[in-house]
Amino acid sequence: MKIKTGIVLWLTLVIAIVTIVGFTMSQVVSDHFKTTVLQRDVDVNAKFIMLQAKQHLTPDDFTAKDFDSKDKTFKKFFEEINIDEIVRFKVWSTDKTIVYSDQKDEIGKTFSDNDELDDALDGEIKSEISDLTKAENISEKNFNQLIEIYVPIKSNSGQVIGVIETYASMDLVNQHIEDANKSIFLTSIIGTSIVALIIVFVFNTFRKNLINPILGISNQTKKIQKGDFDIKSESKGYDEIKKLSDEVEVMASKLKEQQTKIAKTERLYAIGELAARLAHDLRNPLNVIKNSVLLIQHKYGSNPESAKDFERVDKSVSRMLHQIENVMDFVITRELKLEKKSFYEIIQNSIEKANIPYSIKVNLPTRDIVLVCDPSKLEIVFDNILVNAKQAMGNTGTIDIRANQDEDVTIIEFQDSGSGIPPEVLPNIFEPLFTTKQEGTGLGLPSCKNIVDQHGGKISVKTEVSNGTTFTITLPNIPIHEQVQVNASA
C-alpha cells in the first residue's frame, strides 16, 4: 500500500512539473514573440519612413516656423506612406518643438522631458509602449495600447534634421501574441497530457511486469522464511523477473529437499548411535555363541541330523555378524590409514570374507596392480559388492573383476551375470536403510560409497535387467608426498 501511494504521489508530482514547465515555456515564448514582432515592425516602419522622408522632405520642413505651410507638406507625406498600423503621428524639430501633428493644438508646443526623443536626436531609432502619463501623450488616451516609434531623419551629410514620431496600434500585434499564446498553451496542454499518458502507461507496464512480480517474489521469500517451501512460480513480468521467480521456486524446492535430508540425517544419526551401541553389545555374545556351537559340533557332530542343525545355527550367527559389521562400517567413520597394497591380496581377502561358493566363477585381472589405499576399508567395499553379486546370481554364475591403472586414476570393475537391478530401484541403492532384501540392513552400499568418497573416488553402477550389473570404482592415484602426509596425520 505504501509503495502504491508513493508511486501515485510521484506520478502527480511529475505531471505538475510538466504542467508548470509548459505554462512557463508558453510565457517565455510569448514574451520573446512579442519582442521579436515589435522589433521587426519598428525596423520595417522606421526604414520605410526614413526612405520616404529622404525623397519627399527637406531640412526646412523640420524648422520650428511657418507651421501652416508645413501642414500641407506633412499631411501629403503621411498620406503617401499610408501605413495602416499608424494611427497618430508627430514631427519634431531639433529644438524639441512639435512642427506638425494630426492634433492641431499640439503644433508649436515644446516638450523637453523626453528621453526617447533625446536618443532619436542623437541618431538612434527608439521605440516604447506608449506612456499615457507623459504630457505630450494626453490625447492618446482614447486609443488602445500603442507603440511609439521615434525615427531620426538625417540630411545627406548624415546630420539629424528632425524626428518623426509615429503611434502604431498594437491591436494586430496583440492579436498575434494572443493567438500565439493560445497555440503555445494548447500545445503545452497536449504535450503534458501525452507525457502524463506515457507516464501512466509506463507505470502500469512497470507495475504489471516489474513491481507486482517483485512484490510476489517478496511474499514468496517471506513464506520461505516461515518454513513454507511449497512455492509456485507465477511466471509473470519481464523475462529476467520470470527467471528470478522460477529460480526462487527452484531454491524453495531445493531447500525443502535439504530440510528433508537434514531431518533424515538427524534421524539416521540418532539411529546410528543406538545401532552402534546395540551392535557392540550383540557382537560379543554372538561370537561366544558361534564358538560354542563349534565346540558342541566338534563333540556331537557325528549325528547327521545334529550336523544340519549346527550348520543352520552357524549360518544364522554369521548372517547376524555380517549385518552387525555393516552397521558398524556405516556408523563409525575412521580416518584412512593409507599404504601401498597389492590389489590381488585385497581382492582375495574380500572373496574369502564374502564366502563365494565354488558354484560361482570369479575371473580376476590378468595382472596385479599396486594401490595406495586403506586396505581394510577397500576389503569392506569389495566384500559388499561381491555379496550383492552372489545374492543376485542365486549362488551360481560368473563375476568378472577388472582393474586398469594409468598415471592419474585406477578403475576397478565388478561385473556379475545376475538378474540386474530394476530401474525403479536403481536410483535408491546408495540411500541409507534402503533395501529390497528381507535379511538386508540397507547399509552395505551406502558404506561402500562413504569409503570410496573418503579415498576421493567415485562409485557408479550400470545394470540391465536379466543381463547383470557392473559396479565401477574410480580411485585417484595419490602421489608419494601426499601418502606420507596422510600417514603422518593418521
PDB file of C-alpha atoms in Angstrom, residues 56-161:
ATOM      1  CA  HIS A  56       9.963  63.974 -50.143  1.00  0.00           C
ATOM      2  CA  LEU A  57      11.124  66.208 -47.249  1.00  0.00           C
ATOM      3  CA  THR A  58      13.772  68.937 -46.852  1.00  0.00           C
ATOM      4  CA  PRO A  59      15.583  70.333 -43.794  1.00  0.00           C
ATOM      5  CA  ASP A  60      13.329  73.386 -43.870  1.00  0.00           C
ATOM      6  CA  ASP A  61      10.310  71.200 -43.285  1.00  0.00           C
ATOM      7  CA  PHE A  62      11.686  70.406 -39.777  1.00  0.00           C
ATOM      8  CA  THR A  63      12.286  74.034 -38.657  1.00  0.00           C
ATOM      9  CA  ALA A  64      10.072  75.487 -35.921  1.00  0.00           C
ATOM     10  CA  LYS A  65       8.457  78.180 -38.105  1.00  0.00           C
ATOM     11  CA  ASP A  66       5.806  78.590 -40.819  1.00  0.00           C
ATOM     12  CA  PHE A  67       3.693  75.876 -39.258  1.00  0.00           C
ATOM     13  CA  ASP A  68       0.796  76.479 -41.621  1.00  0.00           C
ATOM     14  CA  SER A  69       2.901  75.735 -44.712  1.00  0.00           C
ATOM     15  CA  LYS A  70       4.164  72.509 -43.089  1.00  0.00           C
ATOM     16  CA  ASP A  71       0.626  71.284 -42.522  1.00  0.00           C
ATOM     17  CA  LYS A  72       0.061  70.719 -46.199  1.00  0.00           C
ATOM     18  CA  THR A  73       3.501  69.184 -46.765  1.00  0.00           C
ATOM     19  CA  PHE A  74       3.360  66.617 -43.929  1.00  0.00           C
ATOM     20  CA  LYS A  75      -0.299  65.821 -44.490  1.00  0.00           C
ATOM     21  CA  LYS A  76       0.530  64.854 -48.052  1.00  0.00           C
ATOM     22  CA  PHE A  77       3.626  62.967 -46.858  1.00  0.00           C
ATOM     23  CA  PHE A  78       1.691  60.806 -44.413  1.00  0.00           C
ATOM     24  CA  GLU A  79      -0.973  60.143 -46.994  1.00  0.00           C
ATOM     25  CA  GLU A  80       1.708  58.814 -49.316  1.00  0.00           C
ATOM     26  CA  ILE A  81       3.368  56.466 -46.852  1.00  0.00           C
ATOM     27  CA  ASN A  82      -0.120  55.173 -45.839  1.00  0.00           C
ATOM     28  CA  ILE A  83       0.914  52.664 -43.111  1.00  0.00           C
ATOM     29  CA  ASP A  84      -2.279  51.074 -41.788  1.00  0.00           C
ATOM     30  CA  GLU A  85      -0.968  50.484 -38.261  1.00  0.00           C
ATOM     31  CA  ILE A  86      -0.108  54.180 -37.742  1.00  0.00           C
ATOM     32  CA  VAL A  87      -2.989  55.951 -36.014  1.00  0.00           C
ATOM     33  CA  ARG A  88      -1.164  59.110 -34.850  1.00  0.00           C
ATOM     34  CA  PHE A  89       1.991  60.984 -35.802  1.00  0.00           C
ATOM     35  CA  LYS A  90       4.123  63.954 -34.786  1.00  0.00           C
ATOM     36  CA  VAL A  91       7.087  65.741 -36.326  1.00  0.00           C
ATOM     37  CA  TRP A  92       9.762  67.202 -34.053  1.00  0.00           C
ATOM     38  CA  SER A  93      12.351  69.850 -34.769  1.00  0.00           C
ATOM     39  CA  THR A  94      15.832  69.612 -33.342  1.00  0.00           C
ATOM     40  CA  ASP A  95      14.840  72.012 -30.547  1.00  0.00           C
ATOM     41  CA  LYS A  96      12.088  69.557 -29.386  1.00  0.00           C
ATOM     42  CA  THR A  97       9.223  71.567 -30.801  1.00  0.00           C
ATOM     43  CA  ILE A  98       6.283  69.846 -32.489  1.00  0.00           C
ATOM     44  CA  VAL A  99       6.253  71.284 -36.016  1.00  0.00           C
ATOM     45  CA  TYR A 100       3.430  69.038 -37.218  1.00  0.00           C
ATOM     46  CA  SER A 101       0.809  66.775 -35.609  1.00  0.00           C
ATOM     47  CA  ASP A 102      -2.523  65.330 -36.534  1.00  0.00           C
ATOM     48  CA  GLN A 103      -3.689  67.034 -33.364  1.00  0.00           C
ATOM     49  CA  LYS A 104      -3.608  70.700 -34.336  1.00  0.00           C
ATOM     50  CA  ASP A 105      -3.491  72.033 -30.771  1.00  0.00           C
ATOM     51  CA  GLU A 106      -0.066  70.350 -30.238  1.00  0.00           C
ATOM     52  CA  ILE A 107       1.688  72.187 -33.116  1.00  0.00           C
ATOM     53  CA  GLY A 108       4.235  74.694 -31.866  1.00  0.00           C
ATOM     54  CA  LYS A 109       4.489  73.245 -28.387  1.00  0.00           C
ATOM     55  CA  THR A 110       7.837  72.247 -26.926  1.00  0.00           C
ATOM     56  CA  PHE A 111       8.332  69.224 -24.607  1.00  0.00           C
ATOM     57  CA  SER A 112      11.852  68.929 -23.215  1.00  0.00           C
ATOM     58  CA  ASP A 113      11.410  65.942 -20.846  1.00  0.00           C
ATOM     59  CA  ASN A 114      11.551  63.055 -23.320  1.00  0.00           C
ATOM     60  CA  ASP A 115      14.461  60.591 -23.164  1.00  0.00           C
ATOM     61  CA  GLU A 116      13.450  58.662 -26.296  1.00  0.00           C
ATOM     62  CA  LEU A 117      13.337  61.946 -28.274  1.00  0.00           C
ATOM     63  CA  ASP A 118      16.806  62.812 -26.996  1.00  0.00           C
ATOM     64  CA  ASP A 119      18.149  59.445 -28.195  1.00  0.00           C
ATOM     65  CA  ALA A 120      16.435  59.901 -31.582  1.00  0.00           C
ATOM     66  CA  LEU A 121      18.027  63.361 -31.979  1.00  0.00           C
ATOM     67  CA  ASP A 122      21.336  61.570 -31.385  1.00  0.00           C
ATOM     68  CA  GLY A 123      20.588  59.361 -34.385  1.00  0.00           C
ATOM     69  CA  GLU A 124      19.039  56.244 -32.787  1.00  0.00           C
ATOM     70  CA  ILE A 125      15.721  54.649 -33.700  1.00  0.00           C
ATOM     71  CA  LYS A 126      13.814  54.361 -30.436  1.00  0.00           C
ATOM     72  CA  SER A 127      10.540  52.736 -29.533  1.00  0.00           C
ATOM     73  CA  GLU A 128       8.433  52.178 -26.418  1.00  0.00           C
ATOM     74  CA  ILE A 129       4.939  51.221 -25.390  1.00  0.00           C
ATOM     75  CA  SER A 130       3.033  54.469 -25.151  1.00  0.00           C
ATOM     76  CA  ASP A 131       3.278  56.041 -21.677  1.00  0.00           C
ATOM     77  CA  LEU A 132      -0.011  57.902 -21.220  1.00  0.00           C
ATOM     78  CA  THR A 133       1.329  59.791 -18.206  1.00  0.00           C
ATOM     79  CA  LYS A 134       3.558  61.930 -20.426  1.00  0.00           C
ATOM     80  CA  ALA A 135       2.205  65.385 -21.152  1.00  0.00           C
ATOM     81  CA  GLU A 136       2.547  65.023 -24.919  1.00  0.00           C
ATOM     82  CA  ASN A 137       0.549  61.747 -24.879  1.00  0.00           C
ATOM     83  CA  ILE A 138      -2.635  63.043 -23.202  1.00  0.00           C
ATOM     84  CA  SER A 139      -4.549  62.886 -26.447  1.00  0.00           C
ATOM     85  CA  GLU A 140      -3.691  59.164 -26.965  1.00  0.00           C
ATOM     86  CA  LYS A 141      -5.819  58.019 -24.027  1.00  0.00           C
ATOM     87  CA  ASN A 142      -8.735  57.356 -26.366  1.00  0.00           C
ATOM     88  CA  PHE A 143      -6.771  54.695 -28.255  1.00  0.00           C
ATOM     89  CA  ASN A 144      -5.929  51.157 -27.262  1.00  0.00           C
ATOM     90  CA  GLN A 145      -2.348  50.204 -26.485  1.00  0.00           C
ATOM     91  CA  LEU A 146       0.089  51.977 -28.834  1.00  0.00           C
ATOM     92  CA  ILE A 147       3.806  51.751 -29.572  1.00  0.00           C
ATOM     93  CA  GLU A 148       5.735  54.974 -30.076  1.00  0.00           C
ATOM     94  CA  ILE A 149       8.455  54.927 -32.738  1.00  0.00           C
ATOM     95  CA  TYR A 150      10.955  57.802 -32.909  1.00  0.00           C
ATOM     96  CA  VAL A 151      12.592  57.909 -36.360  1.00  0.00           C
ATOM     97  CA  PRO A 152      15.537  60.296 -36.769  1.00  0.00           C
ATOM     98  CA  ILE A 153      15.589  61.992 -40.184  1.00  0.00           C
ATOM     99  CA  LYS A 154      19.065  62.824 -41.464  1.00  0.00           C
ATOM    100  CA  SER A 155      20.393  65.126 -44.180  1.00  0.00           C
ATOM    101  CA  ASN A 156      22.642  63.976 -46.984  1.00  0.00           C
ATOM    102  CA  SER A 157      25.624  64.784 -44.775  1.00  0.00           C
ATOM    103  CA  GLY A 158      24.267  62.498 -42.053  1.00  0.00           C
ATOM    104  CA  GLN A 159      23.203  65.191 -39.636  1.00  0.00           C
ATOM    105  CA  VAL A 160      19.882  64.761 -37.831  1.00  0.00           C
ATOM    106  CA  ILE A 161      17.474  67.473 -39.035  1.00  0.00           C
TER     107      ILE A 161
END
